[in-house]
CSV table of C-alpha atoms and ligand atoms in Angstrom, one decimal:
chain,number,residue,atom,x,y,z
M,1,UNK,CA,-7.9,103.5,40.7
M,2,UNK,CA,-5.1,100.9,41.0
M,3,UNK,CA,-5.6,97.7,40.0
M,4,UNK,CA,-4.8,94.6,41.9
M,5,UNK,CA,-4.5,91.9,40.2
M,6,UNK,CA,-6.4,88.8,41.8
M,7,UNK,CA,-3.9,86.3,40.2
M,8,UNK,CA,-0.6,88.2,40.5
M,9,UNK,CA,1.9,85.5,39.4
M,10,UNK,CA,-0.6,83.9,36.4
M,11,UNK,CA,0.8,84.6,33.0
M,12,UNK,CA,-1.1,83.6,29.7
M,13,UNK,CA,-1.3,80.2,30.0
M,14,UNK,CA,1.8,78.0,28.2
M,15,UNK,CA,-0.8,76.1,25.6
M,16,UNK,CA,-1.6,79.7,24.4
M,17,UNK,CA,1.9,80.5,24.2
M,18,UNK,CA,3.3,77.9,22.2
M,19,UNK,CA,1.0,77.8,19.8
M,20,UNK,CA,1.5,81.0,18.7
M,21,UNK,CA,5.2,80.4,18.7
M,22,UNK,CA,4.9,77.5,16.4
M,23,UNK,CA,2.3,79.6,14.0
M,24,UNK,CA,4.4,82.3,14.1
M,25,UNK,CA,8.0,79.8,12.9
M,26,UNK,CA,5.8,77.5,11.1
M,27,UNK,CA,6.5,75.0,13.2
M,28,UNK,CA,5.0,71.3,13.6
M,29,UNK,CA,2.4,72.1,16.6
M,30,UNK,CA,3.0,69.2,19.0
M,31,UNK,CA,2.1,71.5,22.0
M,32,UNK,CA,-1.3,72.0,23.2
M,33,UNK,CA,-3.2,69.5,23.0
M,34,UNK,CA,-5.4,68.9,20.1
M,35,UNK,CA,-6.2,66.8,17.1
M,36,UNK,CA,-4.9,67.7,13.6
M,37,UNK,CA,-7.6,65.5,11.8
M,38,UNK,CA,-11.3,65.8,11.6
M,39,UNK,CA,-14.0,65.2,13.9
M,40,UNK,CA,-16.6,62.2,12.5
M,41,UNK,CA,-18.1,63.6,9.3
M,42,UNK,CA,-21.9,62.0,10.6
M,43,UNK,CA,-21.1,63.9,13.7
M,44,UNK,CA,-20.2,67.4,12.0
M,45,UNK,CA,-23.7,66.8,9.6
M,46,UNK,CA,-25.6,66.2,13.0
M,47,UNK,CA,-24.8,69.5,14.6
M,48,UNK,CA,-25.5,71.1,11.1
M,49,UNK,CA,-28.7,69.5,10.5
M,50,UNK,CA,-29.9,70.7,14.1
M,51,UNK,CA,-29.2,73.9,13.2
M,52,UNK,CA,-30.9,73.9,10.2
M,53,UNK,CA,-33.9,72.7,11.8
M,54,UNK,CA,-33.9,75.6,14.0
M,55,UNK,CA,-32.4,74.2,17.6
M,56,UNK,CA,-30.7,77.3,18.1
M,57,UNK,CA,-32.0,78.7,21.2
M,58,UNK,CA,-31.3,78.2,25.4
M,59,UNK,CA,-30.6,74.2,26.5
M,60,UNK,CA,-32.1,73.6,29.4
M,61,UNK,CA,-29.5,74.6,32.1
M,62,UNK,CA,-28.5,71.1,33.2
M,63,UNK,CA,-27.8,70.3,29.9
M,64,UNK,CA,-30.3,68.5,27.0
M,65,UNK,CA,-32.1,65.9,28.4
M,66,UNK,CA,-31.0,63.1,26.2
M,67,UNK,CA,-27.8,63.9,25.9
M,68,UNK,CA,-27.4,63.5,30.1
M,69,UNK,CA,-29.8,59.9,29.7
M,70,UNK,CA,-26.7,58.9,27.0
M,71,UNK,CA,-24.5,59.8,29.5
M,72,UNK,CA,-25.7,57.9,31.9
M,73,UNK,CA,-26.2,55.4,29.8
M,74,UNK,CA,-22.7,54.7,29.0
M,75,UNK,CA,-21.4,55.3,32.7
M,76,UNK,CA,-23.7,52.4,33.3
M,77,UNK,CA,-22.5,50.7,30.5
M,78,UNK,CA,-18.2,50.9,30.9
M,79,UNK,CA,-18.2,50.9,34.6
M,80,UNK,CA,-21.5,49.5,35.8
M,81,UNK,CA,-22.3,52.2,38.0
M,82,UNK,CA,-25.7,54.2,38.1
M,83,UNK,CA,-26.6,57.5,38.0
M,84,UNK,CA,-29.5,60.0,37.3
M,85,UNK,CA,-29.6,61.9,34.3
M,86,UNK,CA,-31.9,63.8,36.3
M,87,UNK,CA,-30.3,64.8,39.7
M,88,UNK,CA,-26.5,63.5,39.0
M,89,UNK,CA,-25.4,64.9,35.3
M,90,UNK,CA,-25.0,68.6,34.8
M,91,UNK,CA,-23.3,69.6,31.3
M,92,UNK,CA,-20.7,72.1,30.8
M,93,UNK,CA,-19.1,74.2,28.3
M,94,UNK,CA,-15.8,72.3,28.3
M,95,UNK,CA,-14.3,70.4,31.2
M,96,UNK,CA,-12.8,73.5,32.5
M,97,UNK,CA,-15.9,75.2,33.1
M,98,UNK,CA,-16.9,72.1,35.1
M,99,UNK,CA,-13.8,72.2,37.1
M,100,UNK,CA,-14.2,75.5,38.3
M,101,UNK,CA,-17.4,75.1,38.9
M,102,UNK,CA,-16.6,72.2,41.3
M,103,UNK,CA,-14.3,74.3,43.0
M,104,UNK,CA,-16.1,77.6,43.4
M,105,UNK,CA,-18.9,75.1,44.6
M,106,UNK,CA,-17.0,74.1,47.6
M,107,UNK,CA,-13.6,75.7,48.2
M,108,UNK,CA,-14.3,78.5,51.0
M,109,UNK,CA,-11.7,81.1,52.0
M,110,UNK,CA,-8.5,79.4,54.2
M,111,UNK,CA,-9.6,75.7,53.0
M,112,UNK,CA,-7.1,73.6,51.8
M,113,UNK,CA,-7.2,71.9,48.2
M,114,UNK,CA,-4.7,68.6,47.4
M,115,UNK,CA,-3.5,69.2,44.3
M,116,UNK,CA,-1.3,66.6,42.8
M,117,UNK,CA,1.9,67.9,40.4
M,118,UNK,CA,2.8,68.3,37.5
M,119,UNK,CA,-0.6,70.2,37.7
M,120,UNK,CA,-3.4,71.0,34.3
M,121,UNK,CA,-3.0,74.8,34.8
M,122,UNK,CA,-6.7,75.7,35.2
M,123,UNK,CA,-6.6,74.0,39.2
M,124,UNK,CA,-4.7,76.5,41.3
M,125,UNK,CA,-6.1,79.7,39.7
M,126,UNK,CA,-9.5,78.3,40.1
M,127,UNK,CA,-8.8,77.1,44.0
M,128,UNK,CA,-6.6,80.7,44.7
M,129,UNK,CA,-9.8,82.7,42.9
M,130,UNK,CA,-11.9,80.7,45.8
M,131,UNK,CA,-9.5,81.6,48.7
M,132,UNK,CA,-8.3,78.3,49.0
M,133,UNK,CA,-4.7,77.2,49.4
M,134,UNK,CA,-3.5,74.8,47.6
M,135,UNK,CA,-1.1,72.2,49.1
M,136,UNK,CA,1.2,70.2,46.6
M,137,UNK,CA,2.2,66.3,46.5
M,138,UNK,CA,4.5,65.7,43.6
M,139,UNK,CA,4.7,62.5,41.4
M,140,UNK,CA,7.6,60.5,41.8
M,141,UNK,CA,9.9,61.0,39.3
M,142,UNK,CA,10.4,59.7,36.7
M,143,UNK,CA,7.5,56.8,36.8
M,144,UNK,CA,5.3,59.6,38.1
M,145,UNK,CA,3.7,57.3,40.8
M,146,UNK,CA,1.5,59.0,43.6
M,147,UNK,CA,2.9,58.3,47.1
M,148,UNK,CA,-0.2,58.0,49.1
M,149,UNK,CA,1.4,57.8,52.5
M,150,UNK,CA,2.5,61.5,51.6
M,151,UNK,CA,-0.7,62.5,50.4
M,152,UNK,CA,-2.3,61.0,53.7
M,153,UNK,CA,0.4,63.4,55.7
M,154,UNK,CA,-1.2,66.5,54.6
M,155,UNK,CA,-4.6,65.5,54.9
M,156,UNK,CA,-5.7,68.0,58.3
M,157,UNK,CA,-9.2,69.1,59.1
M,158,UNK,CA,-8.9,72.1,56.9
M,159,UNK,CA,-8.7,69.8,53.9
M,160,UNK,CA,-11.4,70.5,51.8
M,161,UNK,CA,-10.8,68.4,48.2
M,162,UNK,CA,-8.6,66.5,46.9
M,163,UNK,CA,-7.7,67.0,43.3
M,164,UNK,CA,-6.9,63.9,41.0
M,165,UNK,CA,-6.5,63.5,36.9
M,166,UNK,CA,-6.7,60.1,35.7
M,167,UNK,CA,-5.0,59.3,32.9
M,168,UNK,CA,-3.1,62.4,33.8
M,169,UNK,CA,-2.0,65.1,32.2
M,170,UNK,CA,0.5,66.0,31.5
M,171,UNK,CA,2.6,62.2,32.4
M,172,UNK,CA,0.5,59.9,30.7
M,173,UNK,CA,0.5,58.1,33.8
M,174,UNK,CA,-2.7,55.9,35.1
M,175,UNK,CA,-4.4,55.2,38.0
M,176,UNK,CA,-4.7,51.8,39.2
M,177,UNK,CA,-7.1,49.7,41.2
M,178,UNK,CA,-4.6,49.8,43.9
M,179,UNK,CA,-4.6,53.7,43.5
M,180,UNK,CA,-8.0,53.9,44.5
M,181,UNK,CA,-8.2,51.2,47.2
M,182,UNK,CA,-5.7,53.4,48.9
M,183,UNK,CA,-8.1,56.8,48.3
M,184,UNK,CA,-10.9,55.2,49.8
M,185,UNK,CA,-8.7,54.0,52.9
M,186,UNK,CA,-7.7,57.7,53.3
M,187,UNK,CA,-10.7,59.5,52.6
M,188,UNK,CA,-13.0,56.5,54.6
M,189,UNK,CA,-15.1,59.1,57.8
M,190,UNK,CA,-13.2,61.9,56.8
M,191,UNK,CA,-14.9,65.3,55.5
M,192,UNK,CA,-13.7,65.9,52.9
M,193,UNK,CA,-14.5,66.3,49.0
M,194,UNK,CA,-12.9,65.1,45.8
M,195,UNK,CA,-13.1,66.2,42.3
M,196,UNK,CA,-11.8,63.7,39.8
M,197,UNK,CA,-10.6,65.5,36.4
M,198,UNK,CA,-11.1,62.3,33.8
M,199,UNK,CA,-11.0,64.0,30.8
M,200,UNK,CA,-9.1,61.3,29.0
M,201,UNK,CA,-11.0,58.3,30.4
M,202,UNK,CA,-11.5,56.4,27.0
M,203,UNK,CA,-7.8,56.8,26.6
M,204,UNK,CA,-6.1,53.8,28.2
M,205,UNK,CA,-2.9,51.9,26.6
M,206,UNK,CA,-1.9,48.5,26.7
M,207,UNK,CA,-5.8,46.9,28.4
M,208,UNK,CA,-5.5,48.9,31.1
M,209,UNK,CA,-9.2,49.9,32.6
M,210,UNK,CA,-10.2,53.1,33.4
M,211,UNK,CA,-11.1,53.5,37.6
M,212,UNK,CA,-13.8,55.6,37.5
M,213,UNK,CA,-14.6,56.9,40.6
M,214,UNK,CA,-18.4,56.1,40.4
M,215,UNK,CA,-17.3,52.7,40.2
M,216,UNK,CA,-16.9,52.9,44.3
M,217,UNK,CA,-20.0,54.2,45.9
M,218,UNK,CA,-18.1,55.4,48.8
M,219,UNK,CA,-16.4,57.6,46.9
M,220,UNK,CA,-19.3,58.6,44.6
M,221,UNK,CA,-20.9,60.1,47.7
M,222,UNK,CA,-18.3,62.7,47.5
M,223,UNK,CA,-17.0,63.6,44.0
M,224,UNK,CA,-17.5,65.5,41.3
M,225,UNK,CA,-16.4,63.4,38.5
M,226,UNK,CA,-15.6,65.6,34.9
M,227,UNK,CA,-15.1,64.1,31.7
M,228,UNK,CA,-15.2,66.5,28.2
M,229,UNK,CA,-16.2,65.4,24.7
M,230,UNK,CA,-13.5,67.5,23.1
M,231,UNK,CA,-11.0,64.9,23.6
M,232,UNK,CA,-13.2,61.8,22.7
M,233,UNK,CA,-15.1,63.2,20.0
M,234,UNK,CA,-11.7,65.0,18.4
M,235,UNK,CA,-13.4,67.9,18.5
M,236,UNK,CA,-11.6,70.1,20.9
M,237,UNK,CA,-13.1,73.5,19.8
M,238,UNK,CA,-16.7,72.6,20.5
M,239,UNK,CA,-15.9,72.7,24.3
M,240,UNK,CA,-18.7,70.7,25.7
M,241,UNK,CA,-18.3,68.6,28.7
M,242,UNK,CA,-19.9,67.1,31.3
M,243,UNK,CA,-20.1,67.1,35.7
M,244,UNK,CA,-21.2,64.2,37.3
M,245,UNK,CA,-22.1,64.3,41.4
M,246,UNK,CA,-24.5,63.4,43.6
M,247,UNK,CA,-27.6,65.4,44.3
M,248,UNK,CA,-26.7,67.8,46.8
M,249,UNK,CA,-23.5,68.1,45.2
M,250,UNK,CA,-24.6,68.4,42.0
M,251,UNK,CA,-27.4,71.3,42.8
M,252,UNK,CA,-24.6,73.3,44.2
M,253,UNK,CA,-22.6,72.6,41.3
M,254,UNK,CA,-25.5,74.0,39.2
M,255,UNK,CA,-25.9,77.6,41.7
M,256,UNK,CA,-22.5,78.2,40.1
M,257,UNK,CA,-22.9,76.6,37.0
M,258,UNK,CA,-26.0,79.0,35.8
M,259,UNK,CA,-24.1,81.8,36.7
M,260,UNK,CA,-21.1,81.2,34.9
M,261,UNK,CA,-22.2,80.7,31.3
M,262,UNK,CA,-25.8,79.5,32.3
M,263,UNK,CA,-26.1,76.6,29.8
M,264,UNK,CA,-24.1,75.5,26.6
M,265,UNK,CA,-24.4,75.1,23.2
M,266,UNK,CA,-27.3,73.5,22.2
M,267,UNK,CA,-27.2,71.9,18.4
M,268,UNK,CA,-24.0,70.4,19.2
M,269,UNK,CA,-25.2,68.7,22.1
M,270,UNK,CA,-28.1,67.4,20.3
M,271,UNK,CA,-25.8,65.3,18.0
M,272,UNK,CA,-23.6,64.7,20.6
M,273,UNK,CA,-26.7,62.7,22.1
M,274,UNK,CA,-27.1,61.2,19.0
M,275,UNK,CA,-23.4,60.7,18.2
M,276,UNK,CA,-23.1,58.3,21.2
M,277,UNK,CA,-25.7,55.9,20.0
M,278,UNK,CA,-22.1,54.9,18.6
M,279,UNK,CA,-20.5,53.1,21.6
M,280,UNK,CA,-17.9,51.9,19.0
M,281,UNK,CA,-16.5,55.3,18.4
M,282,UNK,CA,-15.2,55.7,22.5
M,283,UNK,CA,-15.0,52.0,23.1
M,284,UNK,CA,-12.2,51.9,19.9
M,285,UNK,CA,-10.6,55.4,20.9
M,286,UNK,CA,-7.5,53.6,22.9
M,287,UNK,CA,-6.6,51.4,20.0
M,288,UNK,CA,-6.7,54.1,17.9
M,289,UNK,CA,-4.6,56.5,20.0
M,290,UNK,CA,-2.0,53.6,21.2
M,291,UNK,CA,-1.2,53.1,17.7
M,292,UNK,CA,-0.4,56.8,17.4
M,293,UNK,CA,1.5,55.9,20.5
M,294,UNK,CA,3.2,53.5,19.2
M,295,UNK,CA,3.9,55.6,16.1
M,296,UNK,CA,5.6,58.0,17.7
M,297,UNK,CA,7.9,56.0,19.6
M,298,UNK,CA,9.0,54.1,16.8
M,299,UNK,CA,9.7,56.9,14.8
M,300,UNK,CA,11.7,58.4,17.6
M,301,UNK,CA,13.6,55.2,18.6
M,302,UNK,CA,16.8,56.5,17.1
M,303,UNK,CA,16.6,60.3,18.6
M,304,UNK,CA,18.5,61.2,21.5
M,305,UNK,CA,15.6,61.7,23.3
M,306,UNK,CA,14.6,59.1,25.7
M,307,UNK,CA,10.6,58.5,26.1
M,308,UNK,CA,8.7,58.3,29.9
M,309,UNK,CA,6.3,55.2,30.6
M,310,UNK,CA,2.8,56.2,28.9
M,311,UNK,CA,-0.4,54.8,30.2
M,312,UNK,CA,-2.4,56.6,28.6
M,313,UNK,CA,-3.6,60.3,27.1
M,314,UNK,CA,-2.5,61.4,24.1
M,315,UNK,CA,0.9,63.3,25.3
M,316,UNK,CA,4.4,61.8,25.5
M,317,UNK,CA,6.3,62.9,28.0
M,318,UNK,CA,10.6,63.1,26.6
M,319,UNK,CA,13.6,63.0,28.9
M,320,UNK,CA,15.9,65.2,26.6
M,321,UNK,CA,18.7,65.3,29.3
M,322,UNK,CA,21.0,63.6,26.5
M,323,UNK,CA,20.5,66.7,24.4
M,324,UNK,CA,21.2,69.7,26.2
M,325,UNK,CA,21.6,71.0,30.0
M,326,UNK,CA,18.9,74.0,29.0
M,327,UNK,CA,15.5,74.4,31.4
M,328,UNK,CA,12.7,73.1,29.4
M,329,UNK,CA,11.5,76.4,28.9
M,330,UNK,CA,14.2,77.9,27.2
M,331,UNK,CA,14.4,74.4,25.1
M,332,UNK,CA,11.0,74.4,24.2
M,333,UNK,CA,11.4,77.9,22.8
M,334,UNK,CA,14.7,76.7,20.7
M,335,UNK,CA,13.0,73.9,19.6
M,336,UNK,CA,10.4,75.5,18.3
M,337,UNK,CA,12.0,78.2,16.3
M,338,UNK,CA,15.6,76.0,15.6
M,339,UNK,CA,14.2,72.9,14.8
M,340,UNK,CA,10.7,73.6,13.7
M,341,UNK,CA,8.9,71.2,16.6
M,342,UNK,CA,6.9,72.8,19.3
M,343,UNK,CA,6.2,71.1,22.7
M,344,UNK,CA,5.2,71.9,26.5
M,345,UNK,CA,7.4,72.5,29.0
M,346,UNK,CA,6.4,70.3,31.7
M,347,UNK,CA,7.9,72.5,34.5
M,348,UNK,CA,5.2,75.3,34.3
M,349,UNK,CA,2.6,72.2,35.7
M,350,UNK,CA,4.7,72.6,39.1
M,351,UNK,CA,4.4,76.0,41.5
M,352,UNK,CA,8.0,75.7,42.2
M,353,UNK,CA,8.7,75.6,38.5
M,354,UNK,CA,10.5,72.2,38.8
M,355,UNK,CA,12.4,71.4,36.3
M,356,UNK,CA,13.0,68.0,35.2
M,357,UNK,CA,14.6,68.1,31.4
M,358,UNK,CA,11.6,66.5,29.6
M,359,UNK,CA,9.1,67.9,27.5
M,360,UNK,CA,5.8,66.8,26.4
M,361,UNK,CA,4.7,66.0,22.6
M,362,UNK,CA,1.0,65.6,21.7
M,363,UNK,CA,0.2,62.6,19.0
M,364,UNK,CA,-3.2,63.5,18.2
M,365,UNK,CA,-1.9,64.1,14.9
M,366,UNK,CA,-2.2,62.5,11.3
M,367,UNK,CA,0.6,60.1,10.4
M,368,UNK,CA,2.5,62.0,8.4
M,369,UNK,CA,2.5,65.0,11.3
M,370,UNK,CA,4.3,62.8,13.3
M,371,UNK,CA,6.2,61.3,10.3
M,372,UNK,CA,7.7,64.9,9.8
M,373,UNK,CA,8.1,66.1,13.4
M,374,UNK,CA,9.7,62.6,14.2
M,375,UNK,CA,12.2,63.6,11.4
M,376,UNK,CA,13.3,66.9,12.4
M,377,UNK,CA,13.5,65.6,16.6
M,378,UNK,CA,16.3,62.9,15.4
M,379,UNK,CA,18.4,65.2,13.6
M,380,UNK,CA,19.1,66.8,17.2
C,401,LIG,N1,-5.6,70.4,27.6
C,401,LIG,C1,-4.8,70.8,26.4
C,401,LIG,C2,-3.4,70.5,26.7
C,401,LIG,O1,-3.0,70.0,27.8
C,401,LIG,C3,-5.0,72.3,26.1
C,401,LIG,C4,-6.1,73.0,26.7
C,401,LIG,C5,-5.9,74.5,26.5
C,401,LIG,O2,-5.3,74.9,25.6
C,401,LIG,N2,-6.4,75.2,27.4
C,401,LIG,O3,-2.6,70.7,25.9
């Protein structure tokens, strides 16, 4: 029987990719996005303990109890907005479980999704798997600002969702309050739904704030916000994150939810509950990340490469048109296997491949990671 493939032009995706290409050269991984130091030791010693005293079985499909009432909590807490563990707060395995969930939950066949570019990969596979179409508004380049008059211009009544990442991915770039004033001015009596990918929202440089969207109950009404604890808890692997939408949102969130991996993993949850008795740990997460910033840039102040504004995240986005006239594919690949530094070439976040001679280098890395990598980028 032949075989037709639901996602024709999807590849494996480029975080997969380059790491392998920088295990297989021994190169200094600065690619997909992780950390290269250890999650809190209290933290790993929780998830043990509750598997030593036997918490190893089914979480309750919405996700344990407390761990949703600590979410809450701390949405209350940051951005003085309320929510029901109950009703509001479903927990995921990973952000990206969450996200398609969101979208399978409302995307139909012919709908239209906004999706904003450079793109996280998972969001057009997900919308395309759904029927949707997605309709693209690039950041301008290079500051990576979102035009809101353009994104207003392809709003139609087929528009379904809009799509938004804040701090994004892959730019580093921030949404401000201005930002949102102009999403609620858009979106004000229209139909329409918006799903708000804030995976790195304790990761803001330089005292920005983060703009939830549950800060705005307008918008509240109509989101499903995501946030993931790999990212916060440097603890990428564990893949637990978290949905948060209103009632009648959230309990078609959950139809699709059960279905897909029914609940998550349960002793890690528990100390994640526990774990966030620790407000400290996300409330000091952007200091500790802006000097990694801060770090690298230094380090790389003599290189010919030339860095992009970065608001926040932990990626750094590198003009490297001084360097070489090569697409950022095909200078990825040389970097990584000629120079022993792997990054991500920004240009497979657009659908039109976009090229725009920068790469992207993750921080989340010991010192002395970046020390070395920051060594072998200024000998280019
Ligand atoms: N979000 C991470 C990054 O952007 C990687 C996630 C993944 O590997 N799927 O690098």
């Amino acid at each position: 029987m032949p075989l037709f493939s639901k996602l024709p032009d999807v590849g494996i995706t480029i975080f997969t990719v380059m790491s392998k290409l920088a295990a297989d050269h021994g190169a200094i991984n600065l690619s997909q996005g992780f950390p290269d130091f250890e999650a809190p030791a209290e933290l790993i010693e929780q998830v043990s303990h509750y598997m030593r005293q036997g918490h190893n079985q089914y979480a309750p499909m919405q996700g344990v109890p407390l761990l949703r009432r600590r979410i809450a909590e701390k949405v209350a807490l940051l951005y003085g907005a309320r929510i029901d563990p109950e009703s509001d707060i479903t927990v995921t395995s990973g952000a990206t479980e969450a996200l398609y969930a969101a979208i399978s939950a409302v995307v139909r066949p012919g709908d239209e999704v906004i999706v904003v570019e450079p793109a996280y990969d998972s969001y057009v596979p997900a919308i395309q798997l759904n029927g949707g179409v997605p309709v693209f508004i690039p950041l301008r380049f290079p500051g990576y600002g979102l035009d809101w008059d353009r994104l207003k211009d392809h709003l139609n009544e087929r528009t379904r969702l809009i799509i938004l990442n804040s701090p994004h991915n892959p730019t580093g770039t921030v949404l401000a309050a201005d930002d949102l004033a102009a999403l609620r001015e858009i979106t004000a009596g229209r139909d329409l739904f918006i799903l708000s990918d804030e995976v790195y929202e304790h990761i803001l440089f330089d005292g920005r704030e983060h703009q939830i969207l549950l800060r705005y109950p307008d918008l509240a009404r109509k989101s499903f916000v995501v946030s993931s604890f790999g990212k916060t808890y440097h603890a990428t692997g564990w893949k637990i994150g978290y949905c948060v939408a209103p009632p009648e949102l959230s309990l078609e969130f959950r139809k699709i939810h059960q279905f897909l991996t029914f609940t998550s993993n349960t002793p890690i949850q528990m100390a994640l509950a526990d774990f966030m008795a620790h407000t400290g740990h996300y409330q000091e997460l952007a200091g500790f990340y802006q000097r990694k910033r801060d770090l690298f840039l230094d380090l790389m102040k003599d290189s010919r490469f030339k860095p992009l504004p970065c608001a926040g995240t932990y990626f750094q986005m590198m003009d490297y048109a001084a360097i070489t006239d090569e697409p950022d594919e095909t200078f990825a690949r040389r970097l990584t296997t000629q120079y022993g530094v792997a990054a991500i070439p920004p240009s497979v976040f657009h659908h039109d491949r976009r090229d725009q001679r920068v790469l992207r280098f993750c921080f989340a890395k010991q010192d002395q990671t970046l020390i070395q990598a920051a060594e072998r980028l200024c000998r280019i």
